[in-house]
Short mmCIF file of C-alpha atoms in Angstrom, two decimals:
data_model
loop_
_atom_site.label_atom_id
_atom_site.label_comp_id
_atom_site.label_asym_id
_atom_site.label_seq_id
_atom_site.Cartn_x
_atom_site.Cartn_y
_atom_site.Cartn_z
CA UNK P 1 0.25 0.34 -0.42
CA UNK P 2 1.22 3.63 -0.99
CA UNK P 3 2.74 6.19 1.90
CA UNK P 4 -0.19 8.37 1.01
CA UNK P 5 -3.15 5.32 0.95
CA UNK P 6 -2.47 4.27 4.12
CA UNK P 7 -2.54 7.33 5.77
CA UNK P 8 -5.70 8.27 4.55
CA UNK P 9 -7.25 5.28 5.81
CA UNK P 10 -5.74 5.66 9.15
CA UNK P 11 -7.17 9.38 8.73
CA UNK P 12 -10.67 7.98 7.70
CA UNK P 13 -10.60 5.18 10.32
CA UNK P 14 -9.62 7.97 13.04
CA UNK P 15 -12.92 9.90 12.28
CA UNK P 16 -14.96 6.74 12.67
CA UNK P 17 -14.07 5.43 16.09
CA UNK P 18 -14.07 9.66 16.56
CA UNK P 19 -17.69 9.65 15.60
CA UNK P 20 -18.92 6.49 17.04
CA UNK P 21 -17.65 7.41 20.68
CA UNK P 22 -19.58 10.69 20.11
CA UNK P 23 -22.48 8.52 19.04
CA UNK P 24 -22.49 6.05 22.11
CA UNK P 25 -21.05 9.37 24.96
CA UNK P 26 -24.69 11.14 23.85
CA UNK P 27 -26.65 8.66 24.58
CA UNK P 28 -25.91 5.94 25.86
CA UNK P 29 -25.65 7.10 29.43
CA UNK P 30 -29.67 8.15 29.05
CA UNK P 31 -30.80 4.93 27.42
CA UNK P 32 -29.05 3.11 30.00
CA UNK P 33 -30.98 5.36 32.76
CA UNK P 34 -34.44 4.71 31.46
CA UNK P 35 -33.48 0.78 31.34
CA UNK P 36 -32.63 0.80 35.06
CA UNK P 37 -35.44 3.34 35.89
CA UNK P 38 -37.70 0.76 34.10
CA UNK P 39 -35.86 -2.13 36.41
CA UNK P 40 -36.91 -0.24 39.42
CA UNK P 41 -40.07 1.62 38.67
CA UNK P 42 -41.73 -2.82 37.22
CA UNK P 43 -40.68 -4.06 40.77
CA UNK P 44 -42.31 -1.68 42.82
CA UNK P 45 -45.33 -2.09 40.50
CA UNK P 46 -45.25 -5.91 41.28
CA UNK P 47 -44.41 -6.53 37.66
CA UNK P 48 -41.32 -7.63 35.23
CA UNK P 49 -41.99 -6.59 31.81
CA UNK P 50 -41.91 -2.88 31.39
CA UNK P 51 -41.12 -0.83 28.35
CA UNK P 52 -40.88 2.87 27.29
CA UNK P 53 -42.44 3.60 23.72
CA UNK P 54 -41.84 6.96 21.99
CA UNK P 55 -43.04 9.49 19.27
CA UNK P 56 -41.70 8.28 15.71
CA UNK P 57 -41.86 11.13 13.29
CA UNK P 58 -44.68 13.95 13.33
CA UNK P 59 -47.81 11.14 12.34
CA UNK P 60 -48.69 9.68 16.02
CA UNK P 61 -46.72 6.34 14.95
CA UNK P 62 -44.73 5.25 18.07
CA UNK P 63 -41.71 2.76 18.51
CA UNK P 64 -39.96 1.03 21.60
CA UNK P 65 -37.18 3.01 22.62
CA UNK P 66 -36.21 0.72 25.61
CA UNK P 67 -37.50 -2.57 27.14
CA UNK P 68 -37.41 -5.26 30.12
CA UNK P 69 -38.44 -8.50 30.64
CA UNK P 70 -38.61 -11.55 28.42
CA UNK P 71 -38.80 -10.11 24.62
CA UNK P 72 -37.00 -6.78 25.71
CA UNK P 73 -34.27 -7.56 22.69
CA UNK P 74 -37.58 -8.41 20.42
CA UNK P 75 -39.35 -5.36 21.60
CA UNK P 76 -36.70 -2.15 21.16
CA UNK P 77 -37.05 -0.82 17.84
CA UNK P 78 -40.60 -2.41 16.78
CA UNK P 79 -43.36 0.06 15.59
CA UNK P 80 -46.88 0.94 16.53
CA UNK P 81 -48.57 2.76 13.81
CA UNK P 82 -50.66 5.52 14.37
CA UNK P 83 -53.69 5.52 16.87
CA UNK P 84 -53.02 1.61 17.43
CA UNK P 85 -53.53 0.28 20.68
CA UNK P 86 -53.57 1.18 23.38
CA UNK P 87 -50.79 2.74 23.53
CA UNK P 88 -51.52 4.83 20.58
CA UNK P 89 -54.58 5.74 22.52
CA UNK P 90 -52.79 7.33 25.44
CA UNK P 91 -50.47 9.02 23.26
CA UNK P 92 -53.36 10.68 21.59
CA UNK P 93 -55.62 11.42 24.28
CA UNK P 94 -53.08 12.15 27.58
CA UNK P 95 -55.12 9.64 29.59
CA UNK P 96 -53.95 6.84 31.24
CA UNK P 97 -54.88 3.57 30.95
CA UNK P 98 -55.70 0.07 32.88
CA UNK P 99 -57.07 -2.76 31.32
CA UNK P 100 -57.52 -5.72 33.22
CA UNK P 101 -57.88 -8.59 30.40
CA UNK P 102 -56.74 -7.26 26.96
CA UNK P 103 -59.20 -9.66 25.55
CA UNK P 104 -61.41 -7.97 26.59
CA UNK P 105 -60.02 -4.82 24.98
CA UNK P 106 -60.76 -3.82 21.72
CA UNK P 107 -58.34 -1.58 21.01
CA UNK P 108 -55.81 -3.71 21.82
CA UNK P 109 -52.95 -4.50 19.40
CA UNK P 110 -52.17 -8.03 19.32
CA UNK P 111 -49.34 -7.34 16.36
CA UNK P 112 -46.75 -6.85 18.81
CA UNK P 113 -47.46 -9.97 20.43
CA UNK P 114 -47.73 -12.00 17.53
CA UNK P 115 -44.53 -11.36 16.50
CA UNK P 116 -43.06 -11.84 20.05
CA UNK P 117 -44.89 -14.57 21.39
CA UNK P 118 -45.43 -13.07 24.66
CA UNK P 119 -48.83 -13.41 26.09
CA UNK P 120 -50.11 -9.70 27.33
CA UNK P 121 -53.45 -10.37 29.78
CA UNK P 122 -53.22 -7.07 31.72
CA UNK P 123 -51.45 -3.90 31.11
CA UNK P 124 -51.06 -0.29 32.09
CA UNK P 125 -50.58 2.87 30.36
CA UNK P 126 -49.13 6.02 31.01
CA UNK P 127 -47.98 8.87 29.11
CA UNK P 128 -44.93 10.36 29.42
CA UNK P 129 -45.27 14.19 29.35
CA UNK P 130 -42.76 16.48 28.94
CA UNK P 131 -43.42 20.77 29.31
CA UNK P 132 -46.73 19.41 28.91
CA UNK P 133 -46.10 17.65 25.83
CA UNK P 134 -46.76 14.13 25.64
CA UNK P 135 -43.55 12.76 24.29
CA UNK P 136 -44.24 8.58 24.92
CA UNK P 137 -46.25 6.22 26.82
CA UNK P 138 -44.82 4.02 29.64
CA UNK P 139 -46.20 0.45 29.68
CA UNK P 140 -46.18 -1.96 32.22
CA UNK P 141 -47.34 -5.38 31.52
CA UNK P 142 -48.20 -8.81 33.66
CA UNK P 143 -47.48 -9.07 36.62
CA UNK P 144 -44.49 -11.17 38.19
CA UNK P 145 -45.70 -15.23 39.24
CA UNK P 146 -48.04 -16.76 36.95
CA UNK P 147 -51.51 -16.19 35.71
CA UNK P 148 -54.53 -15.01 36.12
CA UNK P 149 -52.85 -11.74 36.74
CA UNK P 150 -54.16 -8.95 39.06
CA UNK P 151 -55.31 -6.18 37.06
CA UNK P 152 -53.10 -3.17 37.93
CA UNK P 153 -54.95 -0.78 40.45
CA UNK P 154 -55.59 2.85 40.64
CA UNK P 155 -53.45 3.59 43.16
CA UNK P 156 -50.74 1.85 40.89
CA UNK P 157 -52.06 4.27 38.15
CA UNK P 158 -50.60 6.84 40.16
CA UNK P 159 -47.44 5.77 41.46
CA UNK P 160 -46.67 4.87 37.55
CA UNK P 161 -47.50 8.60 36.27
CA UNK P 162 -44.83 9.84 38.96
CA UNK P 163 -42.34 7.45 37.65
CA UNK P 164 -43.33 8.40 34.13
CA UNK P 165 -42.62 12.11 35.30
CA UNK P 166 -39.03 11.28 35.77
CA UNK P 167 -38.61 8.97 32.63
CA UNK P 168 -40.40 11.82 30.64
CA UNK P 169 -37.16 14.00 31.48
CA UNK P 170 -34.60 11.33 30.35
CA UNK P 171 -36.43 10.39 27.03
CA UNK P 172 -36.46 14.34 26.54
CA UNK P 173 -32.79 14.53 26.74
CA UNK P 174 -32.49 11.34 24.68
CA UNK P 175 -34.56 12.79 22.12
CA UNK P 176 -32.36 15.96 21.97
CA UNK P 177 -29.04 14.37 22.03
CA UNK P 178 -29.82 11.99 19.21
CA UNK P 179 -30.67 14.93 17.00
CA UNK P 180 -27.50 16.34 18.46
CA UNK P 181 -25.30 12.64 17.96
CA UNK P 182 -26.61 12.69 14.47
CA UNK P 183 -25.62 16.77 13.68
CA UNK P 184 -22.62 15.85 15.39
CA UNK P 185 -21.57 12.58 12.92
CA UNK P 186 -21.75 14.98 10.13
CA UNK P 187 -20.44 17.27 10.94
CA UNK P 188 -17.07 15.47 11.72
CA UNK P 189 -17.10 13.46 9.13
CA UNK P 190 -17.14 15.91 6.70
CA UNK P 191 -13.51 17.08 5.80
CA UNK P 192 -14.50 20.73 4.13
CA UNK P 193 -16.16 23.40 6.02
CA UNK P 194 -19.55 22.99 7.27
CA UNK P 195 -22.02 23.29 3.87
CA UNK P 196 -24.96 24.62 6.11
CA UNK P 197 -27.81 24.18 3.06
CA UNK P 198 -26.48 20.57 3.32
CA UNK P 199 -26.96 20.25 7.00
CA UNK P 200 -30.23 21.75 6.29
CA UNK P 201 -31.48 19.24 3.82
CA UNK P 202 -30.78 16.56 5.99
CA UNK P 203 -32.57 18.10 9.01
CA UNK P 204 -35.60 18.51 6.60
CA UNK P 205 -35.71 14.52 6.37
CA UNK P 206 -34.71 13.79 9.46
CA UNK P 207 -37.76 11.53 11.12
CA UNK P 208 -38.05 13.74 14.61
CA UNK P 209 -40.33 16.08 15.53
CA UNK P 210 -41.03 19.19 14.33
CA UNK P 211 -40.68 21.05 17.72
CA UNK P 212 -36.46 19.58 17.36
CA UNK P 213 -36.16 19.48 14.13
CA UNK P 214 -36.74 24.24 14.18
CA UNK P 215 -34.50 24.27 17.21
CA UNK P 216 -31.72 22.78 15.32
CA UNK P 217 -32.62 24.83 12.03
CA UNK P 218 -32.16 27.91 14.32
CA UNK P 219 -28.86 26.95 15.59
CA UNK P 220 -28.03 26.90 12.41
CA UNK P 221 -29.04 30.41 11.33
CA UNK P 222 -27.37 31.71 14.26
CA UNK P 223 -24.24 30.10 13.33
CA UNK P 224 -24.34 31.32 9.93
CA UNK P 225 -25.39 34.93 11.27
CA UNK P 226 -22.13 34.44 13.68
CA UNK P 227 -20.09 33.91 10.83
CA UNK P 228 -20.86 37.05 9.01
CA UNK P 229 -18.81 39.37 11.67
CA UNK P 230 -19.67 41.35 14.55
CA UNK P 231 -22.02 43.90 13.79
CA UNK P 232 -24.19 40.89 12.26
CA UNK P 233 -23.71 39.40 15.62
CA UNK P 234 -24.82 42.52 17.79
CA UNK P 235 -27.86 42.92 15.79
CA UNK P 236 -28.94 39.29 15.69
CA UNK P 237 -28.32 38.69 19.88
CA UNK P 238 -30.62 42.60 20.07
CA UNK P 239 -33.37 40.84 18.34
CA UNK P 240 -33.30 37.55 20.00
CA UNK P 241 -33.23 39.34 23.17
CA UNK P 242 -36.65 41.45 22.23
CA UNK P 243 -38.02 38.27 21.22
CA UNK P 244 -37.44 36.95 24.65
CA UNK P 245 -38.61 39.73 26.73
CA UNK P 246 -41.81 40.11 24.47
CA UNK P 247 -42.55 36.10 24.94
CA UNK P 248 -42.10 36.48 29.23
CA UNK P 249 -45.27 37.93 29.15
CA UNK P 250 -46.59 34.86 27.42
CA UNK P 251 -47.22 31.37 28.26
CA UNK P 252 -46.60 28.14 26.37
CA UNK P 253 -48.23 25.10 26.65
CA UNK P 254 -49.60 25.12 30.46
CA UNK P 255 -52.96 23.53 31.34
CA UNK P 256 -53.30 19.86 31.11
CA UNK P 257 -55.92 17.53 31.65
CA UNK P 258 -56.57 15.64 35.08
CA UNK Y 1 -52.51 14.59 57.25
CA UNK Y 2 -56.02 16.95 58.37
CA UNK Y 3 -54.17 19.89 60.58
CA UNK Y 4 -57.95 21.61 61.01
CA UNK Y 5 -60.32 22.19 63.90
CA UNK Y 6 -61.56 19.06 65.19
CA UNK Y 7 -65.40 18.88 64.78
CA UNK Y 8 -66.83 17.64 67.76
CA UNK Y 9 -70.38 18.30 67.57
CA UNK Y 10 -72.92 16.64 65.79
CA UNK Y 11 -75.50 19.46 64.83
CA UNK Y 12 -76.22 19.58 61.30
CA UNK Y 13 -77.33 22.77 60.02
CA UNK Y 14 -78.83 21.34 56.93
CA UNK Y 15 -81.03 18.31 58.01
CA UNK Y 16 -83.94 19.41 56.94
CA UNK Y 17 -82.54 19.59 53.25
CA UNK Y 18 -80.21 16.48 53.73
CA UNK Y 19 -83.45 14.39 54.48
CA UNK Y 20 -85.24 15.99 51.47
CA UNK Y 21 -84.20 12.97 48.93
CA UNK Y 22 -86.46 14.70 45.96
CA UNK Y 23 -83.41 16.43 44.37
CA UNK Y 24 -82.20 13.37 43.47
CA UNK Y 25 -84.68 12.17 41.04
CA UNK Y 26 -84.47 15.91 39.37
CA UNK Y 27 -82.84 16.01 35.57
CA UNK Y 28 -81.02 19.17 35.67
CA UNK Y 29 -83.56 20.69 33.81
CA UNK Y 30 -82.66 24.35 33.28
CA UNK Y 31 -79.39 24.83 34.77
CA UNK Y 32 -76.05 25.76 32.21
CA UNK Y 33 -72.84 24.03 32.43
CA UNK Y 34 -69.87 25.24 30.94
CA UNK Y 35 -67.33 22.51 30.19
CA UNK Y 36 -64.05 24.25 30.03
CA UNK Y 37 -62.11 21.18 27.82
CA UNK Y 38 -61.06 20.11 24.80
CA UNK Y 39 -64.16 20.47 22.73
CA UNK Y 40 -67.41 18.18 22.68
CA UNK Y 41 -68.19 15.42 20.12
CA UNK Y 42 -72.19 17.22 19.36
CA UNK Y 43 -72.72 14.15 17.38
CA UNK Y 44 -72.29 11.72 20.02
CA UNK Y 45 -75.64 9.70 20.08
CA UNK Y 46 -75.44 10.17 24.13
CA UNK Y 47 -75.12 13.87 23.86
CA UNK Y 48 -77.26 14.61 20.96
CA UNK Y 49 -79.23 18.06 21.80
CA UNK Y 50 -77.68 18.42 24.91
CA UNK Y 51 -75.03 20.37 23.85
CA UNK Y 52 -76.24 24.04 23.47
CA UNK Y 53 -73.54 26.00 22.38
CA UNK Y 54 -69.93 25.41 21.21
CA UNK Y 55 -66.96 27.97 21.31
CA UNK Y 56 -63.16 27.93 20.81
CA UNK Y 57 -60.78 29.84 21.42
CA UNK Y 58 -58.96 31.86 18.67
CA UNK Y 59 -56.00 34.08 19.53
CA UNK Y 60 -55.31 36.85 17.46
CA UNK Y 61 -52.25 37.58 18.50
CA UNK Y 62 -53.40 40.37 21.13
CA UNK Y 63 -56.28 38.93 22.35
CA UNK Y 64 -57.60 35.76 22.86
CA UNK Y 65 -61.58 35.46 21.40
CA UNK Y 66 -64.15 32.99 21.36
CA UNK Y 67 -65.85 31.96 18.34
CA UNK Y 68 -68.51 29.08 17.18
CA UNK Y 69 -66.60 26.13 16.87
CA UNK Y 70 -66.93 23.65 14.13
CA UNK Y 71 -63.85 21.27 15.16
CA UNK Y 72 -65.72 18.84 17.59
CA UNK Y 73 -63.66 17.34 20.08
CA UNK Y 74 -59.92 16.98 19.74
CA UNK Y 75 -58.93 14.45 22.15
CA UNK Y 76 -61.97 12.78 23.18
CA UNK Y 77 -61.45 14.12 26.94
CA UNK Y 78 -64.53 16.79 26.97
CA UNK Y 79 -66.85 14.53 25.86
CA UNK Y 80 -66.03 11.88 28.26
CA UNK Y 81 -66.82 14.62 31.25
CA UNK Y 82 -70.07 15.52 29.23
CA UNK Y 83 -70.95 12.16 28.76
CA UNK Y 84 -70.54 12.02 33.28
CA UNK Y 85 -72.39 15.02 33.55
CA UNK Y 86 -75.47 14.21 31.13
CA UNK Y 87 -75.59 10.63 32.88
CA UNK Y 88 -76.34 12.16 36.37
CA UNK Y 89 -78.30 15.40 35.01
CA UNK Y 90 -79.87 14.13 31.69
CA UNK Y 91 -81.81 17.82 30.63
CA UNK Y 92 -78.54 19.81 32.10
CA UNK Y 93 -77.73 22.44 29.30
CA UNK Y 94 -74.59 21.41 28.31
CA UNK Y 95 -72.30 24.54 26.92
CA UNK Y 96 -68.42 23.82 25.40
CA UNK Y 97 -65.37 25.99 25.65
CA UNK Y 98 -63.27 24.27 23.79
CA UNK Y 99 -58.86 25.49 25.39
CA UNK Y 100 -57.32 22.46 25.00
CA UNK Y 101 -56.18 21.15 22.01
CA UNK Y 102 -54.51 17.48 20.33
CA UNK Y 103 -53.11 15.71 23.23
CA UNK Y 104 -56.33 17.33 25.99
CA UNK Y 105 -53.56 20.22 26.51
CA UNK Y 106 -53.42 24.37 26.30
CA UNK Y 107 -52.01 27.12 26.18
CA UNK Y 108 -52.35 29.34 29.86
CA UNK Y 109 -53.71 31.96 28.17
CA UNK Y 110 -56.74 30.35 26.61
CA UNK Y 111 -57.54 28.53 29.48
CA UNK Y 112 -57.69 32.22 31.42
CA UNK Y 113 -60.36 33.80 29.11
CA UNK Y 114 -62.30 30.47 28.55
CA UNK Y 115 -62.89 30.74 32.38
CA UNK Y 116 -63.36 34.38 32.11
CA UNK Y 117 -65.59 34.28 29.13
CA UNK Y 118 -67.25 30.93 31.11
CA UNK Y 119 -68.01 33.57 33.97
CA UNK Y 120 -68.66 36.63 32.07
CA UNK Y 121 -72.17 34.40 30.54
CA UNK Y 122 -72.76 33.60 34.31
CA UNK Y 123 -73.04 30.13 33.56
CA UNK Y 124 -74.04 28.42 36.67
CA UNK Y 125 -71.58 25.29 37.48
CA UNK Y 126 -68.18 25.72 35.26
CA UNK Y 127 -66.51 22.03 34.92
CA UNK Y 128 -62.69 22.53 35.81
CA UNK Y 129 -61.40 19.17 34.87
CA UNK Y 130 -57.84 20.85 34.26
CA UNK Y 131 -55.39 22.44 36.01
CA UNK Y 132 -52.02 24.04 35.80
CA UNK Y 133 -49.04 23.12 38.42
CA UNK Y 134 -47.12 26.53 37.30
CA UNK Y 135 -47.20 29.16 39.67
CA UNK Y 136 -47.33 32.20 37.50
CA UNK Y 137 -50.86 31.45 36.91
CA UNK Y 138 -51.93 31.48 40.74
CA UNK Y 139 -53.19 35.03 40.95
CA UNK Y 140 -54.68 35.48 37.94
CA UNK Y 141 -56.32 32.51 38.45
CA UNK Y 142 -57.13 33.01 42.41
CA UNK Y 143 -58.43 36.65 40.63
CA UNK Y 144 -61.10 34.89 38.25
CA UNK Y 145 -62.11 32.17 40.72
CA UNK Y 146 -63.15 34.51 43.03
CA UNK Y 147 -64.80 36.92 40.46
CA UNK Y 148 -66.95 33.68 39.87
CA UNK Y 149 -67.90 33.62 43.36
CA UNK Y 150 -69.07 36.85 43.42
CA UNK Y 151 -70.80 36.26 40.25
CA UNK Y 152 -72.43 33.27 41.89
CA UNK Y 153 -71.08 30.39 39.44
CA UNK Y 154 -70.02 27.00 40.62
CA UNK Y 155 -66.54 26.20 39.83
CA UNK Y 156 -65.91 22.30 39.85
CA UNK Y 157 -62.02 21.41 39.71
CA UNK Y 158 -60.26 18.09 39.32
CA UNK Y 159 -57.33 17.57 41.27
CA UNK Y 160 -54.28 16.63 39.46
CA UNK Y 161 -53.48 13.19 39.76
CA UNK Y 162 -49.89 13.39 40.59
CA UNK Y 163 -48.46 14.18 43.66
CA UNK Y 164 -48.23 17.83 43.12
CA UNK Y 165 -50.59 21.26 43.78
CA UNK Y 166 -52.14 22.44 41.02
CA UNK Y 167 -54.06 25.23 40.21
CA UNK Y 168 -57.11 26.20 40.73
CA UNK Y 169 -57.89 22.97 42.56
CA UNK Y 170 -55.87 23.99 46.07
CA UNK Y 171 -57.97 27.03 46.07
CA UNK Y 172 -60.28 26.82 48.88
CA UNK Y 173 -62.87 28.86 49.52
CA UNK Y 174 -63.75 29.69 45.64
CA UNK Y 175 -64.17 26.77 44.72
CA UNK Y 176 -65.03 22.70 45.05
CA UNK Y 177 -62.75 20.42 44.34
CA UNK Y 178 -62.52 16.75 43.98
CA UNK Y 179 -60.33 13.60 43.56
CA UNK Y 180 -61.18 10.41 42.75
CA UNK Y 181 -62.07 7.79 44.69
CA UNK Y 182 -63.58 3.83 43.53
CA UNK Y 183 -66.71 3.80 43.65
CA UNK Y 184 -69.92 3.52 41.63
CA UNK Y 185 -72.43 5.18 42.94
CA UNK Y 186 -72.73 9.21 41.71
CA UNK Y 187 -74.90 9.89 44.76
CA UNK Y 188 -72.17 8.33 47.14
CA UNK Y 189 -69.79 11.49 46.79
CA UNK Y 190 -67.10 12.24 50.15
CA UNK Y 191 -66.27 15.29 51.36
CA UNK Y 192 -62.68 15.00 53.46
CA UNK Y 193 -63.46 17.69 55.82
CA UNK Y 194 -59.78 20.20 56.34
CA UNK Y 195 -57.91 18.25 53.25
CA UNK Y 196 -56.63 20.56 50.58
CA UNK Y 197 -59.46 18.57 48.14
CA UNK Y 198 -62.64 18.20 50.03
CA UNK Y 199 -64.68 16.36 47.65
CA UNK Y 200 -64.26 12.88 46.29
CA UNK Y 201 -66.20 11.37 44.03
CA UNK Y 202 -66.39 8.05 41.40
CA UNK Y 203 -63.61 8.04 39.51
CA UNK Y 204 -61.81 4.72 38.59
CA UNK Y 205 -63.20 2.83 35.51
CA UNK Y 206 -65.43 5.15 34.76
CA UNK Y 207 -67.72 4.31 31.58
CA UNK Y 208 -68.06 6.72 29.74
CA UNK Y 209 -68.86 8.78 25.83
CA UNK Y 210 -65.79 8.89 23.46
CA UNK Y 211 -64.99 10.53 20.06
CA UNK Y 212 -66.87 8.90 17.22
CA UNK Y 213 -69.82 7.96 18.99
CA UNK Y 214 -68.10 5.40 21.18
CA UNK Y 215 -67.64 4.89 24.81
CA UNK Y 216 -64.00 3.90 27.09
CA UNK Y 217 -63.52 3.16 31.07
CA UNK Y 218 -61.63 5.87 31.80
CA UNK Y 219 -59.20 6.30 35.66
CA UNK Y 220 -58.33 9.85 36.84
CA UNK Y 221 -59.96 12.82 39.00
CA UNK Y 222 -61.16 13.96 35.72
CA UNK Y 223 -64.09 11.83 35.70
CA UNK Y 224 -64.52 12.04 39.57
CA UNK Y 225 -65.26 16.24 38.52
CA UNK Y 226 -67.98 16.03 36.42
CA UNK Y 227 -69.77 13.36 38.78
CA UNK Y 228 -70.41 16.50 41.28
CA UNK Y 229 -71.18 18.53 38.78
CA UNK Y 230 -73.98 16.50 37.40
CA UNK Y 231 -74.73 15.93 41.32
CA UNK Y 232 -74.85 20.13 41.47
CA UNK Y 233 -77.34 20.10 39.08
CA UNK Y 234 -79.53 18.50 40.42
CA UNK Y 235 -79.53 20.31 43.90
CA UNK Y 236 -79.86 23.96 41.92
CA UNK Y 237 -82.43 22.15 39.32
CA UNK Y 238 -84.54 21.98 43.26
CA UNK Y 239 -83.00 24.64 44.82
CA UNK Y 240 -82.41 27.64 41.83
CA UNK Y 241 -81.06 29.82 44.26
CA UNK Y 242 -78.71 28.15 46.43
CA UNK Y 243 -74.90 30.21 46.44
CA UNK Y 244 -71.58 29.15 46.08
CA UNK Y 245 -71.03 28.74 49.56
CA UNK Y 246 -74.15 27.49 49.90
CA UNK Y 247 -73.55 24.51 47.31
CA UNK Y 248 -70.32 23.51 49.56
CA UNK Y 249 -72.23 23.28 52.81
CA UNK Y 250 -74.95 21.10 51.35
CA UNK Y 251 -72.71 19.16 49.58
CA UNK Y 252 -70.55 18.48 52.87
CA UNK Y 253 -73.85 17.45 54.94
CA UNK Y 254 -74.72 15.23 52.00
CA UNK Y 255 -71.15 13.23 52.51
CA UNK Y 256 -71.86 13.59 55.98
CA UNK Y 257 -74.82 11.40 55.97
CA UNK Y 258 -73.81 8.48 53.15
CA UNK Y 259 -70.75 8.49 55.25
CA UNK Y 260 -72.85 7.63 58.30
CA UNK Y 261 -74.50 5.02 56.67
CA UNK Y 262 -72.15 3.68 55.05
CA UNK Y 263 -70.07 3.39 58.96
CA UNK Y 264 -74.03 1.69 59.89
CA UNK Y 265 -73.67 -0.91 57.21
CA UNK Y 266 -70.43 -1.76 58.70
#
């Protein structure tokens, strides 16, 4: 192998290793914490099967982000179409739900069990809310021991809502970290200067929430303006500060149904 | 834990009223009830003809206005509450004030404006199966609730399902706040004197109306609140002159009677 080619290969390998490290460093601690919280909360809910299901795109589709229990590995990554199943109901309505026997529940989405071979009998699902917005669903399935399983109680529903509060903060952090990780990968693998139009194009095609996309788009815009010069930076800051003052008087999503 | 003064007297100021159970056979006829929520599915067979008016919040950038709503219910939550009220007070006149959007959450300005609108219209009862934990709403809500009280509107609010204080449910004198219990008889509500949330009503697996003409079994303080609203509609039909303060006292007296009966059964 010629020397130059060897160096270039080394260079590429180093970049790949760097990128992978960044990727893990940003999202892995969060997914690990989510999983730990699932273990901890499931024990308190007298269950061994639990999962965190998050939004997948802006159309109401959902996907399993994290799971514990017998079929956890199969569940992670699996998708639930918009409005389907108990998770779909909880996600769209914001209402928690406990179903004593899913065999009696017409909205139960049997596809997930069909794929994993697991038998869901009783379930508790509660929304994951962050800043008033629903970002996913927390589910506990069946009980420790043998069937028939005791239904989840109203007290456990309230308890699950508390666990959901903690998990929702982590899920929100995960979603943000994931986007920045992808942006980081995009920037790191490029040798030449960042092409804002190209990054923006990637952002447009990103399957995530509009809110996150807008957030990065705005960050890119500010970065682009900052590159133009000192007077542009000063003007940009002034405009943004006045927007802040104006929106302080207004409020965001603050009122929730109980 | 209750930190209030222990009431030891058995004297019951309202016993003549409480012993009259005639009000229970009422239908809430002529009583206006505002439901500030996610809208109501007016096409639901159980609710057809019962929704007198549906309005929704429209923000023109400066102010929130209320215009006739054609958008129905965007989350199902308002329809569920309406179904519970009309299951108790079948002839109550329901007014939908839509301030919550998809996923049953909404913006604070719209909610405040919706409550103000309901007070200005002097609806007899206002159902609030919603709330906020954000402290910046304490003062404006407190002011509006006082105005409701002075206008004679009876405001009934659901407590937060999480153990955090929420507004307006934690205000005491100017409104009636409700949390859920596992109970099926709407007349068998409870009163926890001295607690922050005083009333308890059925709110576990409540079968009620849902979107697309359907039904759902729901659990939450949201669904305990409309039970009390339905009860108040019946009381007001028989005793139209009751003030918000008197309504609360009557509820307390009836709940005490309920409790005594339960204790006797044991």
